[in-house]
CSV table of C-alpha atoms and ligand atoms in Angstrom, one decimal:
chain,number,residue,atom,x,y,z
K,1,MET,CA,0.0,0.0,0.0
K,2,SER,CA,2.7,2.5,0.9
K,3,GLY,CA,4.2,1.9,-2.6
K,4,SER,CA,1.0,3.2,-4.2
K,5,VAL,CA,0.9,6.2,-1.9
K,6,ASP,CA,4.5,6.9,-2.9
K,7,LEU,CA,3.5,6.7,-6.5
K,8,VAL,CA,0.7,9.2,-6.1
K,9,VAL,CA,2.9,11.6,-4.2
K,10,MET,CA,5.7,11.3,-6.7
K,11,LEU,CA,3.3,11.9,-9.6
K,12,SER,CA,2.0,15.0,-7.9
K,13,THR,CA,5.5,16.3,-7.3
K,14,ALA,CA,6.4,15.5,-10.9
K,15,ARG,CA,3.4,17.4,-12.2
K,16,ARG,CA,4.6,20.5,-10.3
K,17,ALA,CA,8.2,20.0,-11.3
K,18,VAL,CA,7.4,19.9,-15.1
K,19,GLN,CA,5.6,23.1,-14.7
K,20,LEU,CA,8.2,24.9,-12.6
K,21,TYR,CA,11.5,23.8,-14.0
K,22,PRO,CA,13.2,23.3,-17.3
K,23,PRO,CA,14.0,19.6,-18.2
K,24,ALA,CA,17.7,20.1,-17.4
K,25,HIS,CA,17.0,21.3,-13.9
K,26,PRO,CA,18.1,18.7,-11.2
K,27,SER,CA,14.7,19.0,-9.4
K,28,TYR,CA,12.9,18.1,-12.7
K,29,ARG,CA,15.0,15.1,-13.3
K,30,GLU,CA,14.8,14.0,-9.7
K,31,ALA,CA,11.0,14.2,-9.7
K,32,ILE,CA,10.7,12.2,-12.9
K,33,ASP,CA,13.1,9.5,-11.8
K,34,ALA,CA,11.1,9.2,-8.6
K,35,VAL,CA,8.0,8.4,-10.5
K,36,VAL,CA,9.7,5.7,-12.6
K,37,THR,CA,11.1,4.2,-9.4
K,38,ALA,CA,7.7,4.3,-7.7
K,39,VAL,CA,6.0,2.6,-10.6
K,40,ALA,CA,8.7,-0.1,-10.6
K,41,GLU,CA,8.2,-0.7,-6.9
K,42,CYS,CA,4.4,-0.9,-7.3
K,43,SER,CA,4.6,-3.4,-10.2
K,44,GLY,CA,3.8,-6.9,-8.9
K,45,GLN,CA,5.3,-10.2,-9.8
K,46,ASP,CA,3.1,-10.5,-12.8
K,47,GLY,CA,4.2,-7.0,-13.9
K,48,GLY,CA,2.1,-3.9,-14.2
K,49,PHE,CA,0.1,-1.8,-11.7
K,50,VAL,CA,-3.4,-0.5,-12.0
K,51,LEU,CA,-4.5,2.8,-10.3
K,52,ASN,CA,-8.3,3.2,-10.3
K,53,ALA,CA,-10.3,6.4,-9.5
K,54,HIS,CA,-13.9,6.0,-8.4
K,55,GLU,CA,-16.2,8.5,-6.6
K,56,GLY,CA,-13.4,10.7,-5.2
K,57,ARG,CA,-11.2,7.8,-4.1
K,58,LEU,CA,-8.1,6.1,-5.5
K,59,TYR,CA,-7.6,2.3,-5.6
K,60,ASP,CA,-4.6,0.2,-5.8
K,61,GLY,CA,-6.3,-2.4,-8.0
K,62,SER,CA,-9.4,-2.9,-5.8
K,63,ALA,CA,-7.9,-1.9,-2.5
K,64,VAL,CA,-8.7,1.7,-1.5
K,65,ILE,CA,-5.6,3.9,-1.0
K,66,THR,CA,-5.8,5.8,2.3
K,67,SER,CA,-3.4,8.6,3.3
K,68,ASP,CA,-3.6,12.1,4.5
K,69,ALA,CA,-1.3,13.3,1.7
K,70,PRO,CA,-3.1,16.1,-0.2
K,71,ALA,CA,-1.6,14.6,-3.4
K,72,LEU,CA,-4.3,11.9,-3.2
K,73,GLY,CA,-7.2,14.3,-3.5
K,74,SER,CA,-5.5,16.3,-6.2
K,75,LEU,CA,-4.7,13.3,-8.4
K,76,VAL,CA,-8.2,11.7,-8.1
K,77,GLN,CA,-9.7,15.1,-9.0
K,78,SER,CA,-7.3,15.4,-11.9
K,79,MET,CA,-8.2,11.9,-13.1
K,80,GLU,CA,-11.9,12.6,-12.8
K,81,ARG,CA,-11.6,16.0,-14.5
K,82,HIS,CA,-9.8,14.3,-17.4
K,83,ARG,CA,-12.5,11.5,-17.3
K,84,ILE,CA,-9.9,8.9,-16.5
K,85,GLU,CA,-11.2,5.8,-14.7
K,86,SER,CA,-7.9,3.9,-14.5
K,87,LEU,CA,-4.3,4.1,-15.3
K,88,THR,CA,-2.5,0.9,-16.0
K,89,PHE,CA,1.3,1.1,-15.8
K,90,ASP,CA,3.4,-1.4,-17.7
K,91,PRO,CA,6.7,-2.6,-16.2
K,92,SER,CA,8.5,-1.0,-19.2
K,93,PHE,CA,7.4,2.5,-17.8
K,94,ALA,CA,10.3,4.8,-18.4
K,95,THR,CA,11.4,8.5,-18.0
K,96,THR,CA,9.7,9.6,-21.3
K,97,ASP,CA,6.4,8.1,-20.1
K,98,ALA,CA,6.6,9.8,-16.8
K,99,VAL,CA,7.3,13.2,-18.4
K,100,ALA,CA,4.4,12.8,-20.8
K,101,LEU,CA,2.0,11.6,-18.1
K,102,ALA,CA,2.8,14.5,-15.8
K,103,GLU,CA,2.5,17.0,-18.7
K,104,VAL,CA,-0.8,15.6,-19.9
K,105,LEU,CA,-2.3,15.5,-16.5
K,106,ASN,CA,-1.4,19.2,-16.2
K,107,LEU,CA,-3.4,20.0,-19.4
K,108,ARG,CA,-6.7,21.8,-18.9
K,109,PRO,CA,-9.5,19.3,-19.3
K,110,ALA,CA,-11.7,20.0,-22.3
K,111,PRO,CA,-14.2,17.9,-24.2
K,112,SER,CA,-11.8,17.8,-27.1
K,113,LEU,CA,-8.9,16.5,-25.0
K,114,LYS,CA,-8.7,12.7,-25.0
K,115,VAL,CA,-6.0,11.7,-22.6
K,116,ASP,CA,-5.3,8.3,-24.2
K,117,GLU,CA,-4.9,9.9,-27.7
K,118,GLU,CA,-2.7,12.6,-26.3
K,119,LEU,CA,-0.4,10.1,-24.5
K,120,SER,CA,0.0,8.0,-27.6
K,121,ARG,CA,0.6,11.1,-29.7
K,122,ARG,CA,3.6,11.7,-27.3
K,123,GLY,CA,4.8,8.2,-27.9
K,124,VAL,CA,3.6,6.6,-24.6
K,125,THR,CA,3.0,2.9,-24.7
K,126,ALA,CA,3.6,2.0,-21.1
K,127,VAL,CA,0.5,3.6,-19.7
K,128,VAL,CA,-3.0,2.5,-20.7
K,129,VAL,CA,-5.8,4.8,-19.9
K,130,GLY,CA,-9.3,3.5,-19.0
K,131,ALA,CA,-11.6,6.4,-19.9
K,132,LEU,CA,-14.9,7.2,-18.3
K,133,GLY,CA,-17.6,6.7,-20.8
K,134,ASP,CA,-19.8,9.7,-21.7
K,135,ASP,CA,-22.7,7.7,-20.3
K,136,GLU,CA,-21.0,7.5,-16.9
K,137,VAL,CA,-20.3,11.3,-17.0
K,138,GLN,CA,-23.9,11.9,-17.9
K,139,ALA,CA,-25.2,9.5,-15.2
K,140,GLU,CA,-23.1,11.3,-12.6
K,141,ARG,CA,-24.5,14.7,-13.7
K,142,LYS,CA,-28.0,13.4,-13.7
K,143,GLU,CA,-27.5,11.9,-10.2
K,144,ARG,CA,-26.3,15.3,-8.9
K,145,ASP,CA,-29.4,17.0,-10.5
K,146,VAL,CA,-31.7,14.4,-8.9
K,147,ARG,CA,-30.1,14.9,-5.5
K,148,ARG,CA,-30.4,18.7,-5.8
K,149,GLU,CA,-34.1,18.4,-6.8
K,150,LYS,CA,-34.7,16.2,-3.7
K,151,ASP,CA,-32.9,18.7,-1.5
K,152,ARG,CA,-35.0,21.5,-2.9
K,153,ALA,CA,-38.2,19.5,-2.2
K,154,LEU,CA,-37.0,18.9,1.4
K,155,TYR,CA,-36.4,22.7,1.8
K,156,ARG,CA,-39.8,23.5,0.3
K,157,GLN,CA,-41.4,21.0,2.7
K,158,LEU,CA,-39.7,22.6,5.6
K,159,VAL,CA,-40.9,26.0,4.5
K,160,ALA,CA,-44.5,24.6,4.6
K,161,VAL,CA,-44.0,23.0,8.0
K,162,LEU,CA,-42.6,26.2,9.5
K,163,ARG,CA,-45.4,28.2,7.9
K,164,ALA,CA,-47.9,26.0,9.8
K,165,VAL,CA,-46.0,26.4,13.1
K,166,GLN,CA,-46.0,30.2,12.6
K,167,ARG,CA,-49.7,30.2,11.9
K,168,ASP,CA,-50.3,28.4,15.3
K,169,VAL,CA,-48.2,31.0,17.0
K,170,ALA,CA,-50.0,33.9,15.3
K,171,THR,CA,-53.4,32.5,16.5
K,172,SER,CA,-52.1,31.9,20.0
K,173,GLY,CA,-52.3,28.1,19.5
K,174,SER,CA,-49.7,25.6,20.7
K,175,PRO,CA,-47.5,24.6,17.7
K,176,ASN,CA,-46.9,21.0,16.9
K,177,LEU,CA,-43.2,20.4,16.4
K,178,ASP,CA,-43.2,16.7,15.5
K,179,GLN,CA,-42.9,17.2,11.8
K,180,ALA,CA,-40.3,19.9,12.2
K,181,GLU,CA,-38.2,17.7,14.4
K,182,ASP,CA,-38.2,14.9,11.8
K,183,MET,CA,-37.2,17.3,9.1
K,184,VAL,CA,-34.4,18.8,11.1
K,185,GLY,CA,-33.1,15.2,11.5
K,186,THR,CA,-33.2,14.7,7.7
K,187,ILE,CA,-31.4,18.0,7.0
K,188,MET,CA,-28.8,17.0,9.5
K,189,SER,CA,-28.0,13.7,7.8
K,190,ARG,CA,-27.9,15.5,4.5
K,191,LEU,CA,-25.4,18.0,6.0
K,192,LEU,CA,-23.2,15.1,7.1
K,193,GLU,CA,-23.5,13.5,3.7
K,194,ASP,CA,-23.0,16.5,1.5
K,195,ASN,CA,-22.4,19.8,3.4
K,196,ALA,CA,-21.8,21.7,0.1
K,197,ALA,CA,-25.3,20.9,-1.1
K,198,VAL,CA,-26.9,21.9,2.2
K,199,LEU,CA,-24.8,25.1,2.7
K,200,GLY,CA,-25.6,25.9,-0.9
K,201,MET,CA,-29.3,25.8,-0.1
K,202,ALA,CA,-28.6,28.2,2.8
K,203,THR,CA,-27.7,30.9,0.2
K,204,MET,CA,-31.3,30.8,-1.1
K,205,ASN,CA,-33.6,33.8,-0.5
K,206,ALA,CA,-37.2,34.5,-1.3
K,207,ARG,CA,-38.7,38.0,-1.4
K,208,ASP,CA,-42.2,36.9,-0.2
K,209,GLU,CA,-41.1,34.3,2.3
K,210,GLY,CA,-37.8,35.8,3.4
K,211,ALA,CA,-38.6,35.3,7.1
K,212,LEU,CA,-39.2,31.5,6.6
K,213,PHE,CA,-36.1,31.1,4.4
K,214,HIS,CA,-34.1,33.1,7.0
K,215,SER,CA,-35.1,30.7,9.8
K,216,ILE,CA,-34.2,27.6,7.8
K,217,ASN,CA,-30.8,29.1,6.7
K,218,VAL,CA,-30.0,30.1,10.3
K,219,MET,CA,-30.8,26.5,11.3
K,220,ILE,CA,-28.4,25.2,8.6
K,221,TYR,CA,-25.6,27.5,9.8
K,222,THR,CA,-26.3,26.7,13.5
K,223,LEU,CA,-26.1,23.0,12.8
K,224,THR,CA,-22.8,23.5,11.0
K,225,LEU,CA,-21.5,25.2,14.1
K,226,GLY,CA,-22.9,22.4,16.3
K,227,LEU,CA,-21.2,19.8,14.1
K,228,GLY,CA,-17.9,21.7,14.4
K,229,LEU,CA,-18.4,21.6,18.2
K,230,GLY,CA,-18.8,17.8,18.1
K,231,LEU,CA,-22.3,17.8,19.7
K,232,PRO,CA,-24.0,14.4,19.8
K,233,GLU,CA,-26.8,13.7,17.3
K,234,ASP,CA,-29.7,14.2,19.7
K,235,GLY,CA,-28.2,17.5,20.9
K,236,LEU,CA,-27.8,18.6,17.4
K,237,GLN,CA,-31.5,17.9,16.7
K,238,GLY,CA,-32.5,20.0,19.7
K,239,LEU,CA,-30.2,22.8,18.6
K,240,GLY,CA,-31.6,22.7,15.1
K,241,ILE,CA,-35.2,23.1,16.4
K,242,CYS,CA,-34.1,26.0,18.6
K,243,ALA,CA,-32.5,27.7,15.6
K,244,LEU,CA,-35.5,27.0,13.3
K,245,LEU,CA,-37.9,28.7,15.8
K,246,HIS,CA,-35.7,31.6,17.0
K,247,ASP,CA,-37.8,34.2,15.2
K,248,VAL,CA,-41.2,32.5,15.6
K,249,GLY,CA,-42.5,35.5,17.6
K,250,LYS,CA,-42.4,37.6,14.4
K,251,ALA,CA,-45.4,35.6,13.1
K,252,ALA,CA,-47.6,37.7,15.4
K,253,PHE,CA,-46.9,40.8,13.3
K,254,ASP,CA,-47.6,42.0,9.8
K,255,LEU,CA,-44.0,42.6,8.6
K,256,ASP,CA,-45.1,44.5,5.5
K,257,ASP,CA,-46.4,47.3,7.7
K,258,PRO,CA,-43.3,49.4,8.7
K,259,GLU,CA,-44.7,50.3,12.1
K,260,GLN,CA,-45.5,46.7,13.0
K,261,ALA,CA,-42.1,45.6,11.6
K,262,ARG,CA,-40.4,47.9,14.0
K,263,ALA,CA,-42.5,46.6,16.9
K,264,ALA,CA,-41.8,43.0,15.8
K,265,MET,CA,-38.0,43.7,15.9
K,266,LEU,CA,-38.2,44.7,19.6
K,267,LEU,CA,-40.9,42.3,20.8
K,268,HIS,CA,-40.5,39.1,18.9
K,269,PRO,CA,-38.1,37.5,21.4
K,270,LYS,CA,-40.7,37.9,24.2
K,271,ILE,CA,-43.6,36.8,22.1
K,272,GLY,CA,-41.8,33.9,20.6
K,273,ALA,CA,-40.7,32.7,24.1
K,274,GLU,CA,-44.3,33.0,25.4
K,275,ALA,CA,-45.6,30.9,22.5
K,276,LEU,CA,-42.9,28.2,23.0
K,277,ALA,CA,-43.6,28.2,26.7
K,278,ARG,CA,-47.0,26.8,25.9
K,279,LEU,CA,-45.4,23.7,24.6
K,280,PRO,CA,-45.4,20.6,26.8
K,281,GLU,CA,-41.6,20.2,26.2
K,282,GLU,CA,-39.5,19.7,29.3
K,283,ASP,CA,-36.4,21.2,27.7
K,284,PRO,CA,-36.6,25.0,28.0
K,285,SER,CA,-33.9,25.6,25.3
K,286,THR,CA,-36.3,26.5,22.4
K,287,MET,CA,-38.0,29.1,24.6
K,288,LEU,CA,-34.7,30.4,25.9
K,289,VAL,CA,-33.2,30.8,22.4
K,290,ALA,CA,-36.2,32.6,21.2
K,291,PHE,CA,-36.0,35.0,24.2
K,292,GLU,CA,-32.2,35.4,24.2
K,293,HIS,CA,-31.0,35.4,20.6
K,294,HIS,CA,-30.7,39.2,20.4
K,295,MET,CA,-28.8,39.5,23.7
K,296,GLY,CA,-25.2,40.4,23.1
K,297,ALA,CA,-22.5,38.5,25.0
K,298,ASP,CA,-21.3,41.9,26.3
K,299,GLY,CA,-24.6,42.9,27.7
K,300,SER,CA,-25.7,44.8,24.5
K,301,GLY,CA,-28.9,43.9,22.6
K,302,TRP,CA,-32.4,43.3,24.0
K,303,PRO,CA,-34.6,42.4,25.9
K,304,GLU,CA,-33.2,44.0,29.0
K,305,ARG,CA,-31.9,41.7,31.7
K,306,PRO,CA,-30.3,42.0,35.1
K,307,ASP,CA,-26.5,42.4,35.4
K,308,GLY,CA,-24.7,39.1,35.3
K,309,TYR,CA,-27.4,37.3,33.3
K,310,VAL,CA,-25.9,34.4,31.4
K,311,THR,CA,-27.5,33.3,28.2
K,312,HIS,CA,-28.0,29.7,27.1
K,313,PRO,CA,-25.1,28.4,25.0
K,314,TYR,CA,-27.6,27.6,22.2
K,315,SER,CA,-28.7,31.2,22.2
K,316,ARG,CA,-25.1,32.4,21.7
K,317,MET,CA,-24.7,29.9,18.8
K,318,VAL,CA,-27.9,30.9,17.1
K,319,SER,CA,-26.9,34.6,17.5
K,320,ILE,CA,-23.8,34.0,15.4
K,321,ALA,CA,-25.6,32.1,12.7
K,322,ASP,CA,-28.3,34.8,12.7
K,323,ARG,CA,-25.7,37.5,12.3
K,324,TYR,CA,-24.0,35.7,9.5
K,325,GLU,CA,-27.3,35.0,7.6
K,326,ASN,CA,-28.3,38.7,8.0
K,327,LEU,CA,-25.0,40.0,6.8
K,328,THR,CA,-24.9,37.8,3.7
K,329,LYS,CA,-28.5,38.5,2.8
K,330,HIS,CA,-29.0,42.2,3.7
K,331,GLY,CA,-25.8,43.5,5.2
K,332,ASP,CA,-25.9,46.5,7.6
K,333,GLN,CA,-26.3,49.0,4.8
K,334,GLY,CA,-29.0,47.1,3.0
K,335,HIS,CA,-26.6,45.5,0.6
K,336,PRO,CA,-25.5,41.9,1.0
K,337,VAL,CA,-21.9,41.3,2.2
K,338,THR,CA,-19.8,38.6,0.5
K,339,PRO,CA,-19.3,35.5,2.7
K,340,ASP,CA,-15.6,36.2,3.3
K,341,ARG,CA,-16.4,39.7,4.5
K,342,ALA,CA,-19.2,38.5,6.7
K,343,VAL,CA,-16.7,36.1,8.3
K,344,VAL,CA,-14.3,39.0,9.0
K,345,GLN,CA,-17.1,41.0,10.5
K,346,LEU,CA,-18.1,38.1,12.8
K,347,LEU,CA,-14.5,38.0,14.0
K,348,ARG,CA,-14.6,41.7,14.7
K,349,GLU,CA,-17.7,41.2,16.8
K,350,ALA,CA,-16.3,38.2,18.6
K,351,GLY,CA,-15.7,39.0,22.2
K,352,ARG,CA,-18.1,41.9,22.0
K,353,SER,CA,-21.7,41.1,21.0
K,354,LEU,CA,-20.8,37.6,19.9
K,355,ASP,CA,-19.4,34.7,22.0
K,356,PRO,CA,-15.7,34.6,21.1
K,357,LEU,CA,-15.2,30.8,21.3
K,358,PHE,CA,-18.3,29.9,19.3
K,359,THR,CA,-17.5,32.6,16.7
K,360,ARG,CA,-14.0,31.2,16.2
K,361,LEU,CA,-15.4,27.7,15.8
K,362,PHE,CA,-18.0,28.9,13.4
K,363,VAL,CA,-15.4,30.6,11.2
K,364,GLN,CA,-13.3,27.5,11.4
K,365,SER,CA,-16.2,25.4,10.2
K,366,LEU,CA,-17.0,27.7,7.4
K,367,GLY,CA,-13.4,28.6,6.4
K,368,VAL,CA,-12.0,31.9,5.2
K,369,PHE,CA,-13.8,31.4,1.9
K,370,PRO,CA,-17.0,29.7,2.9
K,371,ILE,CA,-18.9,27.2,0.8
K,372,GLY,CA,-20.9,29.2,-1.7
K,373,CYS,CA,-18.3,32.0,-1.9
K,374,VAL,CA,-17.9,33.1,-5.6
K,375,VAL,CA,-14.2,33.5,-6.3
K,376,ARG,CA,-11.9,34.6,-9.2
K,377,LEU,CA,-8.7,32.5,-9.6
K,378,SER,CA,-5.3,33.8,-10.7
K,379,ASP,CA,-6.0,32.5,-14.3
K,380,GLN,CA,-9.1,34.7,-14.3
K,381,SER,CA,-11.5,31.7,-14.2
K,382,VAL,CA,-14.4,32.1,-11.8
K,383,GLY,CA,-16.0,29.4,-9.6
K,384,VAL,CA,-17.9,28.8,-6.4
K,385,VAL,CA,-16.3,27.3,-3.3
K,386,SER,CA,-17.7,23.8,-3.0
K,387,ALA,CA,-15.7,22.4,-0.1
K,388,THR,CA,-13.2,23.3,2.6
K,389,THR,CA,-9.9,21.6,2.7
K,390,GLY,CA,-7.1,21.4,5.3
K,391,ASP,CA,-5.8,24.7,3.9
K,392,LEU,CA,-8.0,27.7,4.8
K,393,LEU,CA,-6.8,29.7,1.8
K,394,ARG,CA,-7.1,26.9,-0.7
K,395,PRO,CA,-10.6,25.4,-0.7
K,396,ARG,CA,-12.1,23.2,-3.4
K,397,VAL,CA,-13.7,25.3,-6.2
K,398,ARG,CA,-16.2,24.4,-8.8
K,399,VAL,CA,-15.0,26.3,-11.8
K,400,LEU,CA,-18.0,27.7,-13.7
K,401,TYR,CA,-16.5,30.2,-16.1
K,402,ASP,CA,-13.2,29.7,-17.9
K,403,ALA,CA,-10.4,32.3,-18.2
K,404,ARG,CA,-12.2,34.0,-21.1
K,405,GLY,CA,-15.4,34.3,-19.1
K,406,MET,CA,-17.2,31.6,-21.1
K,407,GLU,CA,-19.6,29.4,-19.1
K,408,ILE,CA,-18.3,25.9,-18.7
K,409,GLU,CA,-20.9,23.4,-19.7
K,410,ASP,CA,-19.7,20.6,-17.4
K,411,PRO,CA,-18.1,22.3,-14.4
K,412,VAL,CA,-15.3,20.5,-12.6
K,413,ASP,CA,-14.1,20.7,-9.0
K,414,VAL,CA,-10.6,21.9,-8.5
K,415,ASP,CA,-8.8,21.4,-5.3
K,416,LEU,CA,-6.6,24.5,-4.9
K,417,VAL,CA,-4.3,22.4,-2.7
K,418,GLY,CA,-2.0,21.0,-5.3
K,419,ASP,CA,-3.1,23.4,-8.0
K,420,THR,CA,-1.0,26.3,-9.2
K,421,ARG,CA,-3.9,28.8,-9.2
K,422,ASN,CA,-4.9,30.9,-6.1
K,423,ILE,CA,-7.9,32.9,-5.2
K,424,VAL,CA,-7.3,36.5,-6.2
K,425,GLU,CA,-10.7,38.0,-5.5
K,426,VAL,CA,-14.1,37.3,-4.1
K,427,VAL,CA,-16.9,38.2,-6.5
K,428,ASP,CA,-20.4,39.4,-5.8
K,429,PRO,CA,-22.6,36.7,-7.4
K,430,GLU,CA,-25.2,39.4,-8.3
K,431,SER,CA,-22.7,41.1,-10.6
K,432,LEU,CA,-22.6,37.8,-12.6
K,433,GLU,CA,-26.3,37.1,-12.2
K,434,LEU,CA,-25.3,33.9,-10.6
K,435,HIS,CA,-27.6,31.8,-8.3
K,436,VAL,CA,-25.0,30.0,-6.1
K,437,ALA,CA,-27.5,27.5,-4.9
K,438,ASP,CA,-28.0,26.2,-8.5
K,439,HIS,CA,-24.3,25.2,-8.6
K,440,LEU,CA,-23.8,23.3,-5.4
M,501,FE2,FE1,-34.6,37.6,15.8
M,502,FE2,FE1,-33.2,35.9,13.0
């Protein structure tokens, strides 16, 4: 197994070396020789070695290759972007093959680029490429679309459930939370499965149902923080419900009327807490979060409370998610702030109105360039951050527009760890008329 990890690491080093150095440079030669040695060491008795890529993982034959080395992620992505399912190395693999392979893997993927043809054009006979069929690529794309549609349906369902809960509150009834609890559980498992898809949904907004969307998005961000904190599953579910219902008191007001909207702002914590106090629940956290989520950690905010009053930890967590959602949707000046700036603003408020420890954890979970952040790379291509990586400044980016600004039909994910490009700028998605949630 360690042989195959070595091969992957050496191949990644060689890809960088052929970009950085001229062929006569000692580092170039060293890197290429190391690939040849690694292939020889991987080749079994019967000769040859097969490297397979499948669903984001690399396999030594049929055994999954596990290692923390970032090279693994970058090679599997490169193979997938080039639609390579497998690379079979022949024992005759030599220096010229290693150079050609490193160079070809560095080429920008394009529908017109066929890796097997490109390698044979360069005289390579010791590497056989197993190409992903167009059918498989299509099937993958279709599967992603189906999943996205399912997630959207889940989100719409949650909007409907929350609308019913709010109606109960507005009419002074006692809301039934069973359905909401089930749905928080479903969203939570989706978050664990595919956090990009769920955090992508949290970027959604709706003019007419903004308040409901806001509550669901705050729940998603709060759960992200809860996961970062390592809360157990039942704790997370309770936390999710608290976040979902934090603004439930607003349901008692007509928010389209400016005067009522002002009153709602001041009074919704108290009214929400009163409605939730009517629930037979033994756990007071939902009521407390509704009551306390506008109380600053430094004594600022409202409602008023006695000196030394300590808010529930869930209230402090929801405050952070609430602030982040508000900044990214409206900002303080009525114009949305990009996610990276919202993160900086949160850090500025940490230790003042926001709990410092939870804020830092939240920022750590989201990253400096949170999922959904639209970024321009150093080659002028533009994409959306689709995953965080071990490197805060080098997330994974789904490239949507190429360097000439042309929309890419079949966007690919690029792990900036192990890529030569950097993020040079965060772009306002509105300036590109881009709906981030459609791309995650
Ligand atoms: Fe609120
Ligand atoms: Fe809120």
